Coordinates of C-alpha atoms in Angstrom, one line a residue:
M13 CA -101.9 44.8 10.7
N14 CA -98.8 46.2 9.1
S15 CA -97.0 44.5 6.2
T16 CA -94.5 41.9 7.5
E17 CA -90.9 42.9 7.5
V18 CA -89.0 40.0 5.9
L19 CA -85.5 39.1 7.0
F20 CA -84.8 36.0 4.9
P21 CA -83.3 38.0 1.9
Q22 CA -80.3 38.7 4.2
G23 CA -80.0 35.0 5.1
T24 CA -81.4 35.7 8.6
L25 CA -82.6 32.6 10.5
T26 CA -83.7 33.9 13.9
A27 CA -85.5 37.0 15.1
T28 CA -87.5 38.5 17.9
A29 CA -90.8 40.0 16.9
R30 CA -94.2 41.3 18.1
V31 CA -97.4 39.5 17.6
Q32 CA -99.9 41.2 15.3
H33 CA -102.6 38.6 14.9
V34 CA -103.5 35.2 16.3
A35 CA -106.2 32.9 15.0
P36 CA -106.7 29.9 17.3
A37 CA -107.5 26.6 15.7
E38 CA -106.1 23.0 15.5
R39 CA -103.3 24.7 13.7
T40 CA -102.9 28.3 14.9
L41 CA -102.3 31.1 12.4
L42 CA -99.8 33.6 13.7
V43 CA -98.8 37.0 12.1
V44 CA -95.9 39.0 13.6
D45 CA -94.4 42.3 12.6
R46 CA -91.1 40.8 11.3
T47 CA -90.0 37.3 10.4
P48 CA -86.9 35.3 9.2
F49 CA -89.3 32.7 7.7
H50 CA -89.7 32.5 3.9
P51 CA -93.4 32.0 3.1
L52 CA -94.8 30.2 0.1
D53 CA -95.6 32.7 -2.7
H54 CA -99.2 32.6 -3.7
T55 CA -98.6 33.6 -7.3
W56 CA -95.6 31.5 -8.3
P57 CA -95.3 28.8 -5.6
D58 CA -91.9 27.4 -6.6
Q59 CA -90.0 27.4 -3.3
P60 CA -91.6 25.7 -0.3
A61 CA -91.9 27.6 3.0
D62 CA -89.4 27.4 5.8
T63 CA -90.2 25.4 8.8
G64 CA -88.9 25.8 12.4
T65 CA -90.2 27.1 15.7
V66 CA -91.9 30.0 17.3
T67 CA -91.6 30.6 21.1
L68 CA -94.4 32.3 22.8
A69 CA -94.5 32.9 26.6
G70 CA -91.7 30.5 27.1
R71 CA -93.2 27.6 25.0
A72 CA -91.9 26.5 21.6
Y73 CA -94.4 25.6 18.9
D74 CA -93.5 23.9 15.6
V75 CA -94.0 26.1 12.5
V76 CA -95.2 23.5 9.9
D77 CA -95.9 26.0 7.1
V78 CA -95.7 29.7 6.3
V79 CA -98.1 31.1 3.7
T80 CA -98.7 34.5 2.1
G81 CA -101.7 36.3 3.5
A82 CA -103.4 39.6 2.7
A83 CA -105.5 41.6 5.1
G84 CA -108.1 43.7 3.3
P85 CA -110.4 46.6 4.2
E86 CA -113.0 46.3 6.9
G87 CA -115.2 43.3 6.2
E88 CA -112.7 41.5 4.0
G89 CA -110.7 39.8 6.7
L90 CA -107.5 37.8 6.2
R91 CA -107.2 35.9 3.0
L92 CA -104.6 33.2 2.5
G93 CA -102.7 32.0 -0.6
R94 CA -104.7 31.6 -3.8
D95 CA -107.8 33.1 -2.0
I96 CA -106.1 36.5 -2.1
P97 CA -108.2 38.4 -4.6
V98 CA -105.8 41.3 -5.3
R99 CA -102.3 42.1 -6.5
R100 CA -99.5 43.4 -4.2
G101 CA -99.7 47.1 -3.9
T102 CA -103.5 47.3 -4.1
P103 CA -104.7 50.2 -1.9
G104 CA -106.2 49.1 1.3
W105 CA -104.6 45.7 1.3
T106 CA -101.7 44.6 3.5
F107 CA -99.5 41.5 2.7
V108 CA -98.3 39.4 5.6
A109 CA -96.4 36.2 6.3
V110 CA -98.8 33.8 8.1
H111 CA -97.1 31.2 10.3
V112 CA -99.0 28.0 10.7
L113 CA -98.3 26.5 14.1
A114 CA -98.9 22.9 15.2
T115 CA -101.0 23.4 18.5
P116 CA -102.5 20.0 19.3
D117 CA -102.9 20.9 23.0
G118 CA -104.7 24.1 22.3
P119 CA -103.9 27.6 21.0
P120 CA -101.0 29.5 22.6
A121 CA -101.6 32.2 25.2
A122 CA -100.6 35.1 22.9
A123 CA -102.1 38.5 22.1
P124 CA -101.2 41.4 19.9
G125 CA -98.0 43.1 21.2
D126 CA -96.6 40.0 22.9
E127 CA -93.0 39.0 22.1
A128 CA -92.3 36.0 19.8
V129 CA -89.0 34.4 19.1
L130 CA -88.7 32.8 15.7
A131 CA -86.2 30.3 14.4
A132 CA -86.1 28.8 10.9
D133 CA -84.6 25.4 10.3
P134 CA -81.0 26.1 9.0
E135 CA -80.6 22.8 7.2
L136 CA -83.9 23.1 5.3
R137 CA -83.0 26.8 4.4
A138 CA -79.6 25.8 3.1
D139 CA -80.9 23.0 1.0
L140 CA -83.7 25.1 -0.5
S141 CA -81.4 28.0 -1.1
R142 CA -79.0 25.6 -3.0
G143 CA -81.9 24.3 -5.0
H144 CA -83.1 27.8 -5.9
T145 CA -79.8 29.3 -6.8
G146 CA -79.0 26.2 -8.8
C147 CA -82.3 26.5 -10.6
H148 CA -81.5 30.0 -11.8
I149 CA -78.0 29.0 -12.9
M150 CA -79.4 26.0 -14.8
S151 CA -82.0 28.1 -16.6
L152 CA -79.4 30.6 -17.8
A153 CA -77.2 27.8 -19.0
L154 CA -80.2 26.3 -20.8
N155 CA -80.9 29.5 -22.6
K156 CA -77.3 29.8 -23.7
C157 CA -77.1 26.2 -24.9
L158 CA -80.4 26.4 -26.8
A159 CA -79.6 29.8 -28.5
G160 CA -78.9 28.1 -31.9
L161 CA -82.3 26.5 -32.1
W162 CA -84.2 29.8 -32.6
S163 CA -85.0 31.0 -36.2
K164 CA -86.5 34.2 -34.9
T165 CA -85.3 36.6 -32.2
P166 CA -87.4 36.3 -29.0
R167 CA -87.1 38.1 -25.8
T168 CA -83.6 37.8 -24.3
D169 CA -82.5 36.8 -20.8
P170 CA -80.2 38.9 -18.5
L171 CA -77.1 37.6 -20.3
G172 CA -78.5 38.4 -23.8
N173 CA -79.4 34.9 -24.9
P174 CA -82.9 34.0 -26.2
D175 CA -85.0 33.3 -23.1
F176 CA -86.3 29.8 -23.7
D177 CA -86.9 29.4 -19.9
Q178 CA -89.4 32.2 -19.7
A179 CA -91.0 31.5 -23.1
A180 CA -91.6 27.8 -22.4
I181 CA -91.7 27.2 -18.6
T182 CA -95.0 25.9 -17.2
E183 CA -93.9 24.9 -13.7
S184 CA -90.9 25.2 -11.5
R185 CA -90.5 23.4 -8.1
I186 CA -87.6 23.9 -5.8
V187 CA -86.8 20.8 -3.7
R188 CA -84.1 20.1 -1.1
R189 CA -80.7 20.5 -3.0
G190 CA -82.4 20.6 -6.4
S191 CA -85.3 21.6 -8.6
V192 CA -87.7 20.2 -11.2
D193 CA -88.6 22.4 -14.2
R194 CA -91.3 21.7 -16.8
Y195 CA -91.3 23.3 -20.3
R196 CA -93.9 23.1 -23.0
L197 CA -92.8 22.2 -26.5
G198 CA -96.0 22.9 -28.4
K199 CA -97.2 24.7 -31.4
S200 CA -97.0 28.2 -30.0
L201 CA -93.3 27.8 -29.2
R202 CA -92.7 26.5 -32.7
K203 CA -94.5 29.5 -34.1
S204 CA -92.2 31.7 -32.1
G205 CA -89.3 30.3 -34.0
F206 CA -88.0 27.5 -31.7
D207 CA -87.0 24.2 -33.2
S208 CA -88.6 21.7 -30.7
Q209 CA -87.8 18.7 -32.8
A210 CA -84.0 19.5 -32.8
L211 CA -84.2 19.8 -29.1
T212 CA -85.8 16.4 -28.8
D213 CA -83.3 14.8 -31.3
R214 CA -80.3 16.2 -29.5
L215 CA -81.4 15.7 -25.9
P216 CA -78.2 13.9 -24.6
E217 CA -75.9 16.4 -26.3
L218 CA -77.8 19.3 -24.9
E219 CA -78.0 17.8 -21.4
A220 CA -74.2 17.5 -21.5
A221 CA -73.7 21.0 -22.8
V222 CA -75.9 22.5 -20.0
T223 CA -74.1 20.5 -17.4
A224 CA -70.7 21.7 -18.7
Q225 CA -71.8 25.3 -18.7
V226 CA -73.3 25.1 -15.2
T227 CA -70.1 23.4 -13.9
A228 CA -68.0 26.2 -15.4
W229 CA -70.1 28.9 -13.6
V230 CA -69.8 27.0 -10.3
E231 CA -66.0 26.8 -10.7
A232 CA -66.0 30.6 -11.5
A233 CA -67.1 31.3 -7.9
A234 CA -69.5 34.0 -9.0
P235 CA -70.9 36.1 -6.1
A236 CA -74.7 36.2 -5.8
G237 CA -77.3 37.9 -3.7
I238 CA -80.7 39.4 -3.3
H239 CA -81.5 43.1 -4.0
C240 CA -84.6 44.4 -2.1
E241 CA -86.6 47.5 -3.2
G242 CA -88.2 47.5 0.3
P243 CA -88.0 45.7 3.6
H244 CA -91.5 44.3 3.6
L245 CA -93.1 41.2 2.1
D246 CA -94.9 43.2 -0.7
G247 CA -91.6 44.9 -1.8
R248 CA -90.0 43.7 -5.0
R249 CA -86.8 41.5 -4.7
W250 CA -84.2 40.7 -7.4
W251 CA -81.7 37.8 -7.5
T252 CA -78.3 38.9 -8.9
C253 CA -75.2 37.0 -9.9
A254 CA -71.9 38.3 -11.3
L255 CA -71.3 35.5 -13.8
P256 CA -68.3 35.5 -16.2
D257 CA -70.8 36.1 -19.1
G258 CA -72.3 39.2 -17.4
E259 CA -74.4 40.4 -14.5
A260 CA -77.5 38.3 -14.2
R261 CA -80.5 40.0 -12.6
M262 CA -84.1 38.6 -12.4
P263 CA -87.1 39.1 -10.1
C264 CA -87.2 36.4 -7.4
G265 CA -88.8 36.1 -4.0
G266 CA -86.9 33.1 -2.8
T267 CA -83.8 32.4 -0.7
H268 CA -80.3 31.9 -2.2
L269 CA -76.7 31.1 -1.7
T270 CA -74.1 33.9 -1.8
N271 CA -71.7 32.3 -4.3
T272 CA -72.0 29.7 -7.1
S273 CA -69.0 27.8 -5.6
E274 CA -71.4 26.8 -2.7
L275 CA -73.5 24.8 -5.1
G276 CA -71.3 21.7 -5.5
K277 CA -71.4 19.2 -8.4
P278 CA -74.5 19.4 -10.7
E279 CA -76.5 16.4 -11.6
I280 CA -78.8 17.5 -14.5
R281 CA -81.2 15.2 -16.3
F282 CA -83.3 15.9 -19.4
E283 CA -86.4 13.9 -20.1
S284 CA -88.8 14.4 -23.0
A285 CA -92.5 13.6 -23.2
P286 CA -95.0 14.5 -25.9
G287 CA -95.1 18.2 -26.0
E288 CA -92.9 18.6 -22.8
L289 CA -89.4 18.8 -21.6
V290 CA -88.7 18.0 -17.9
I291 CA -85.3 19.0 -16.4
T292 CA -84.3 17.7 -13.0
T293 CA -81.4 19.4 -11.3
G294 CA -79.6 18.1 -8.2
W295 CA -76.5 19.0 -6.3
A296 CA -74.0 16.6 -4.8

């Protein structure tokens, strides 16, 4: 198999491809040479996979999931998700998008070289792209609004603010038209110079400040996009956004909107728990 050419960074929703591999089962695994579907990343599974349909020999099958796979040297076979034992770029390993098809009536009559027509769900894609772009915008606003709570100078984000998001995040989940981000507020963060107690004490004030900053960037109608260092799944991709505060650029394998004005009205909620901050972002 060759590494999958991915079309989702350009916003593509449909494509014609050639079958590379079919593994019949109750839910058939399908690998094609190019795909518009965004797969779940196995190392940082923040954005869910696209769903949609694949048409083979005139019959449409539901795509219920798309996962990252890696085909190894002879004898290794195809590994999926967290079972992948190597990093991208490891010699002898090829990374592919594996489409999981619902095939309750039996596997499709497909073989390597056959044509496949793929179509990702446009509504799901739009909702997840809004959630992912909004997540990045919120994180940058969070860093800016928390800048005064650092007594030491940590690593900075693309806009030059102390990068609380990267220093403290433990989990990020993109949902339809939103995101949920969890941050640790433990001893190691305090040793790095961050005043966790001040954050907890000023939670409503900081929630309002982040919401105001995000709103300002939405109203600025900042153009955004994805820069790809290669066309295939194992190539590096970067999210970029020309915000009024500067050019934001960060590694990201997800899907995104093309302008902050498409986000809508933010609904941001801060919640604190012992040793943790949870931020829920939604878009109306």
